[in-house]
Tab-separated table of C-alpha atoms in Angstrom:
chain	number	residue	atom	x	y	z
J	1	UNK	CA	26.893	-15.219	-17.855
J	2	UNK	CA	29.546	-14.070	-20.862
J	3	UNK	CA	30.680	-17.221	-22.787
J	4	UNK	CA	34.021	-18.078	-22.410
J	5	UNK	CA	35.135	-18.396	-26.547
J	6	UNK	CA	38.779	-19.952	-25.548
J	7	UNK	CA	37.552	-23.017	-24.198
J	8	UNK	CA	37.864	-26.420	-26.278
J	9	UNK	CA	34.501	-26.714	-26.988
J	10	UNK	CA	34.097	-23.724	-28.870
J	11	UNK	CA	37.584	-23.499	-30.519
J	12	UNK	CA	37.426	-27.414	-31.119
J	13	UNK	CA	34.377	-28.363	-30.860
J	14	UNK	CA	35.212	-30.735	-27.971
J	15	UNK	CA	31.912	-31.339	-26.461
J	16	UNK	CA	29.286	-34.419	-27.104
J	17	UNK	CA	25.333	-34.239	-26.503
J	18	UNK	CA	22.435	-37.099	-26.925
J	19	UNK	CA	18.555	-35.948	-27.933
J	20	UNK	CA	16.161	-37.351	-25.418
J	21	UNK	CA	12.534	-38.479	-25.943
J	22	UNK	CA	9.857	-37.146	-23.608
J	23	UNK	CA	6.646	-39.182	-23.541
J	24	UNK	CA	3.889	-39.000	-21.057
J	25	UNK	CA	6.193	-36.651	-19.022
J	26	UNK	CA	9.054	-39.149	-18.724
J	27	UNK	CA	12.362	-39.221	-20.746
J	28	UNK	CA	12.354	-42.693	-22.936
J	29	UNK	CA	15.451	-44.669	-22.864
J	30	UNK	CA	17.179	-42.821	-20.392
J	31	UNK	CA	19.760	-45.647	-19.290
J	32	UNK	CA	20.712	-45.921	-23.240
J	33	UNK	CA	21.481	-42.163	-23.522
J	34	UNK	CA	23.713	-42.146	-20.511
J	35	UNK	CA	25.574	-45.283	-21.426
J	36	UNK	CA	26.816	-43.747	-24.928
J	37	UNK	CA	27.466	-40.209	-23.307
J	38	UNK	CA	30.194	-42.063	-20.925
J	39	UNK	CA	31.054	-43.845	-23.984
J	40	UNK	CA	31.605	-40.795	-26.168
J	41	UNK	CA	33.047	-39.037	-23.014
J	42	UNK	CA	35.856	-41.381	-22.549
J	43	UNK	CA	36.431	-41.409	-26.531
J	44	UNK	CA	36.872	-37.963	-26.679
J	45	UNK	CA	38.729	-37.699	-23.119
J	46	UNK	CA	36.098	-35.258	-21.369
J	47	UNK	CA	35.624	-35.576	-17.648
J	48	UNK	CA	32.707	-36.234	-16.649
J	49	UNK	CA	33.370	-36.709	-12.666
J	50	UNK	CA	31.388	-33.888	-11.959
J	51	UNK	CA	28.330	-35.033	-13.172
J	52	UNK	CA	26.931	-38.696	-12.497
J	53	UNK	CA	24.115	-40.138	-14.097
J	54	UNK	CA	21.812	-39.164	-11.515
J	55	UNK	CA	22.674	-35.910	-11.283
J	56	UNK	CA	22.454	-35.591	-14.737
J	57	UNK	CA	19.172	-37.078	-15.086
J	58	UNK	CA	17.989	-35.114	-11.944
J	59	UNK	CA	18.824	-31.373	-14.245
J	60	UNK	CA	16.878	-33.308	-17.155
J	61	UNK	CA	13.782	-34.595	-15.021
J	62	UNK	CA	13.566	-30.454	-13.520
J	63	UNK	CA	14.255	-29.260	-17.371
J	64	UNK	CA	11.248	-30.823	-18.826
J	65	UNK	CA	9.035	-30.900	-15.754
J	66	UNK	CA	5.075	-29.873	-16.954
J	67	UNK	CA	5.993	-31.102	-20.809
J	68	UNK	CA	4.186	-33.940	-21.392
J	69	UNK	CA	5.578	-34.859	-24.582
J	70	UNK	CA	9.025	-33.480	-26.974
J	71	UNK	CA	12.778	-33.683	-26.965
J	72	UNK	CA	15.222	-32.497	-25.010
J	73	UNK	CA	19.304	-32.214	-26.093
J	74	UNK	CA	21.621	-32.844	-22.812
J	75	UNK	CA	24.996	-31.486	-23.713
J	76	UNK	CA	28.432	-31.640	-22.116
J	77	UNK	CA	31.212	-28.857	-23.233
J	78	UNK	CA	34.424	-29.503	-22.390
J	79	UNK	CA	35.243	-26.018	-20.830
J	80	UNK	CA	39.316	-26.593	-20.368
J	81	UNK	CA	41.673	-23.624	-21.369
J	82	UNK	CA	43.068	-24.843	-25.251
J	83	UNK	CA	47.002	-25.775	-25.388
J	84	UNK	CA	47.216	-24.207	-28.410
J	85	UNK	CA	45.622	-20.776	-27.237
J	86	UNK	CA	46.627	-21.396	-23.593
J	87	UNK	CA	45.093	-18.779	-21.263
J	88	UNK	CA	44.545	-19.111	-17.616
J	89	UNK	CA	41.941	-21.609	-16.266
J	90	UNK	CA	40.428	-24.854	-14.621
J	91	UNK	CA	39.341	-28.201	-16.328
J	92	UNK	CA	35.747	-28.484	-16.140
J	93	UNK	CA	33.100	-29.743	-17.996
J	94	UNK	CA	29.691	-27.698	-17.751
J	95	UNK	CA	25.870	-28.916	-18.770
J	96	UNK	CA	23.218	-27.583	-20.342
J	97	UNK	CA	19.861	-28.800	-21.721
J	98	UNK	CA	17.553	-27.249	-23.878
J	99	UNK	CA	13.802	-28.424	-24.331
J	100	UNK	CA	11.899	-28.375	-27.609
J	101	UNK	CA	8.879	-29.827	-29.343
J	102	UNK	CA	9.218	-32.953	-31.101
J	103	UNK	CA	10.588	-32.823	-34.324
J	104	UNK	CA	7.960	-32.607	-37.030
J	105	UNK	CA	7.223	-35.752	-39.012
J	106	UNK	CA	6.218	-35.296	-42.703
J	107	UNK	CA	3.259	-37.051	-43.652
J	108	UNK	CA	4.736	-38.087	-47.173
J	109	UNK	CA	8.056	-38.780	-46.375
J	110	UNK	CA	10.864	-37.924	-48.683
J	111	UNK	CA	14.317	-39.710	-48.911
J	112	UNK	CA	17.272	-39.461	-51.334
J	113	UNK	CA	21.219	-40.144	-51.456
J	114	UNK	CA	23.392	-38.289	-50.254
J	115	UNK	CA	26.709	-37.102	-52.015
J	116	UNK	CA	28.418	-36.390	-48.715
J	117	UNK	CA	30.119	-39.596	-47.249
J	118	UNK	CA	30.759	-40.530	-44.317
J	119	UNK	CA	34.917	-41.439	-43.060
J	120	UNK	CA	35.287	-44.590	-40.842
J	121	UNK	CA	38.761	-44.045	-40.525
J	122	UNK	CA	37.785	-40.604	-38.475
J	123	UNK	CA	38.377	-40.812	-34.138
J	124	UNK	CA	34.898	-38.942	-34.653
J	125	UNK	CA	33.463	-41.830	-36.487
J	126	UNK	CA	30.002	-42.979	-34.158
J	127	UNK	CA	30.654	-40.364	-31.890
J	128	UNK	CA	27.309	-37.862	-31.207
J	129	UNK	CA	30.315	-34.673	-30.926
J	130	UNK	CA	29.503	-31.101	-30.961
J	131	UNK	CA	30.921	-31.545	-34.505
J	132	UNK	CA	27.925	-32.229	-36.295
J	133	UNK	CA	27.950	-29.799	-39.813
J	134	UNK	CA	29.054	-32.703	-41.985
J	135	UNK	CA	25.126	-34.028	-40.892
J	136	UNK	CA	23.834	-30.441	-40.979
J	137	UNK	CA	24.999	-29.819	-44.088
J	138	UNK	CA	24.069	-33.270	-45.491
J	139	UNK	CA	20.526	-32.575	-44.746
J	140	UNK	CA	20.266	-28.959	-45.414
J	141	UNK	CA	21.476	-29.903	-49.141
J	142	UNK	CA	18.560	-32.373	-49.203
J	143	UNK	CA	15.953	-29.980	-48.016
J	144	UNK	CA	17.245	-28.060	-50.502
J	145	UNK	CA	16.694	-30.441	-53.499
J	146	UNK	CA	13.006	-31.073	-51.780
J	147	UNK	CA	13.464	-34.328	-49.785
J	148	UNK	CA	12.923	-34.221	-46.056
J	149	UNK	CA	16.330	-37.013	-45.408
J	150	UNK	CA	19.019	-38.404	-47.501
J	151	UNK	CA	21.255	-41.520	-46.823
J	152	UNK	CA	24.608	-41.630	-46.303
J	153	UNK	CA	27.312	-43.681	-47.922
J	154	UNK	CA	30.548	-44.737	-45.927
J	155	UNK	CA	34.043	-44.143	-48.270
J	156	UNK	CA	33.719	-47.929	-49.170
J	157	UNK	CA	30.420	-46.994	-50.488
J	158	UNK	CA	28.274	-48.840	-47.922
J	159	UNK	CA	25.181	-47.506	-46.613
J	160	UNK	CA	25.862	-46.008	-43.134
J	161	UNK	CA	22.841	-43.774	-41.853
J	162	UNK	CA	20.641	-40.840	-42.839
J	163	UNK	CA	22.105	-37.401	-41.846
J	164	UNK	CA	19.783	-37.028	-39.011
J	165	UNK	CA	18.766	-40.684	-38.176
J	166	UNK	CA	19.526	-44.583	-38.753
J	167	UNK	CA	18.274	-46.135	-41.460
J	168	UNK	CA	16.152	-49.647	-41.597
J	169	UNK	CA	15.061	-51.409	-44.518
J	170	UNK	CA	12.419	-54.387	-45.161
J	171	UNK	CA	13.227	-56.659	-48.115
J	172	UNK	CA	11.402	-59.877	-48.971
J	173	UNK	CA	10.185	-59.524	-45.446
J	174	UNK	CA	13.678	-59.664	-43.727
J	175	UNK	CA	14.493	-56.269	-41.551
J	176	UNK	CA	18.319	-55.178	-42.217
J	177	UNK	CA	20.508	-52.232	-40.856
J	178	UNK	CA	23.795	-50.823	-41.288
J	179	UNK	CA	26.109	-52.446	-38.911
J	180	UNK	CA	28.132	-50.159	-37.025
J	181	UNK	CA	31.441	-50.999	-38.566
J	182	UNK	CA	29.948	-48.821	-41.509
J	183	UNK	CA	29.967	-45.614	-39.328
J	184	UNK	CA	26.810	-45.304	-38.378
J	185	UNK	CA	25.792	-44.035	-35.016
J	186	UNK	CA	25.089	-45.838	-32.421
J	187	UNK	CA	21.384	-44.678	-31.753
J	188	UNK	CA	19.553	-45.374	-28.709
J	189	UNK	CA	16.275	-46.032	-30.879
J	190	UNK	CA	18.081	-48.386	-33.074
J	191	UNK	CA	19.569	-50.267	-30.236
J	192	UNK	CA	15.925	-50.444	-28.553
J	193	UNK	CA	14.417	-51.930	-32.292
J	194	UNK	CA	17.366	-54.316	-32.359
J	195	UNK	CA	16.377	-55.842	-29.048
J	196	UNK	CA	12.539	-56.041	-29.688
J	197	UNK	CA	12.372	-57.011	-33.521
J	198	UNK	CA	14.139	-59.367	-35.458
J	199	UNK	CA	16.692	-57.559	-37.373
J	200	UNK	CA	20.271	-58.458	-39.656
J	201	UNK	CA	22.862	-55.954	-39.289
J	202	UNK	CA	24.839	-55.777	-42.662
J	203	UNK	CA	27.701	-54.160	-44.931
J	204	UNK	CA	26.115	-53.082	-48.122
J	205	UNK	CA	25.649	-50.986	-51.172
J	206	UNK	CA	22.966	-48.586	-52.474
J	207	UNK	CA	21.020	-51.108	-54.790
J	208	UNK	CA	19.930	-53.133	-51.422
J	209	UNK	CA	18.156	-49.917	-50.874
J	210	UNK	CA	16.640	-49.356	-53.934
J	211	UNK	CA	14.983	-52.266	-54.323
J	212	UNK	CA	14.278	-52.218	-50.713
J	213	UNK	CA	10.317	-53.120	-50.095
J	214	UNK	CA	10.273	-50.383	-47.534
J	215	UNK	CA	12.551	-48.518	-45.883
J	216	UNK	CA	12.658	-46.434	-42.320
J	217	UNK	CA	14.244	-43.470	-39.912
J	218	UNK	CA	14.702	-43.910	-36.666
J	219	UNK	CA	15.859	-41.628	-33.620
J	220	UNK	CA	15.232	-39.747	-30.856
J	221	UNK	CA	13.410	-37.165	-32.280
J	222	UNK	CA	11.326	-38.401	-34.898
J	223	UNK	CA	10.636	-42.485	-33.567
J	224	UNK	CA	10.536	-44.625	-36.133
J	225	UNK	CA	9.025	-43.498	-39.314
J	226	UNK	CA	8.199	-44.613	-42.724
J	227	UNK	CA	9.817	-43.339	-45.937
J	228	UNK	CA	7.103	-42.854	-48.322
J	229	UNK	CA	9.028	-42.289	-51.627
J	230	UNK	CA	13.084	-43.060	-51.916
J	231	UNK	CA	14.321	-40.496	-55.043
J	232	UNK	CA	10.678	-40.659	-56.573
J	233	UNK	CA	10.134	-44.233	-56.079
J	234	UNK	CA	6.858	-44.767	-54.053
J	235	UNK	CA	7.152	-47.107	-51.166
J	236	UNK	CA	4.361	-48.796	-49.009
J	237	UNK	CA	4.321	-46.634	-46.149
J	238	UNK	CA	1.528	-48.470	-43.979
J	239	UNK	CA	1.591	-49.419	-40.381
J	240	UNK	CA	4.364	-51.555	-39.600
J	241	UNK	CA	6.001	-53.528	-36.637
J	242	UNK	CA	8.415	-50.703	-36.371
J	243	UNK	CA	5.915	-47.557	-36.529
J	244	UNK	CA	3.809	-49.457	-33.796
J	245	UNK	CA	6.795	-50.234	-31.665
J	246	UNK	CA	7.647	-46.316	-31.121
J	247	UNK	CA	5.581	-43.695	-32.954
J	248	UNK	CA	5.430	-40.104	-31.833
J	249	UNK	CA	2.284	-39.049	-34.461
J	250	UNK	CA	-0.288	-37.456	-32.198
């Protein structure tokens, strides 16, 4: 089927999507994922009546049927003719899913600072959108210096996320994370570590970071994993509550 390039979604970028964890042949956190697609739906004012959560789950459950373990991205595009470049057609939103392997996890994990900042201010602000090369480009510029993530400042200068994943830290044995008045995204891992291990959700700069005693990713595609070295600073990178809670190594 041709794709239709006057729609919103692909002038606009009006679309959202959530990555999916597939372990043991099941999709982990399911009820999460759909609650912050409606969420990010209604934000961005694409309709979703066509597809309910079980239908939507029922297309992901047939998608990854025979994988035993991976990702899968579940994507909505809002297909409505643009008012700008009006041209015949119907509001409708379509779905697709595509089905990978899990994300590769490097076994000396490499994290830096990003100069690209994240805008609070923006309606796009904790919204998974279809307009995601700010984060692409974040982390292809770290690849590029020879880290594997960076972190991402807010405009007030407050650590938000990584470009790909939220970002935990251990100090003095306390657990901290970015609140979500910083920008971050709301991630479905995070939530699930807030709810099973004693974390503080906080506004604050770089140096909390720095001399963090260990620091960690989370998300959908990777789990929870530990940063071994933070801009050439080597950081204990041992088992932890959080890599036993959800680990994908293996």
């Amino acid at each position: 089927m041709p794709i239709s390039i006057d729609t919103s979604a692909i002038l606009y970028g009006r679309g959202i999507f959530t990555t999916v964890a597939i372990q043991n042949g099941q999709t982990f956190l399911w009820e999460k994922h759909w609650r912050r697609i409606a969420a990010n739906a209604a934000a961005l004012e694409i309709d979703l009546s066509e597809h309910s959560e079980s239908s939507t789950l029922t297309a992901l459950v047939e998608a990854i049927s025979g994988r035993t373990a991976g990702r899968a991205r579940v994507s909505f595009s809002d297909e409505s003719p643009s008012s700008i470049w009006a041209t015949a057609g119907e509001r409708k939103t379509s779905l697709s899913i595509i089905v990978a392997e899990r994300r590769p996890i490097p076994e000396n994990f490499k994290l830096t600072i990003s100069p690209h900042r994240i805008n609070t201010t923006s309606p796009l602000a904790g919204v998974k959108s279809y307009n995601y090369l700010e984060h692409l480009l974040a982390f292809e510029a770290a690849s590029k210096r020879g880290f594997h993530e960076a972190v991402r400042l807010n405009e007030r200068g407050e650590v938000s996320s990584a470009c790909m994943a939220n970002v935990f830290w251990e100090k003095g044995g306390r657990l901290f994370t970015p609140s979500l008045r910083t920008g971050c995204l709301r991630g479905t891992t995070r939530e699930f570590v807030l709810e099973n291990v004693g974390c503080k959700e906080v506004e604050t700069g770089i140096e909390e970071v720095r001399s963090a005693d260990r620091i960690f990713l989370s998300s959908a595609g990777i789990g929870v994993a530990a940063v071994s070295e933070f801009d050439d600073r080597r950081l204990d990178s041992s088992d932890h509550q959080l890599t036993k809670l959800i680990s994908w190594a293996g």
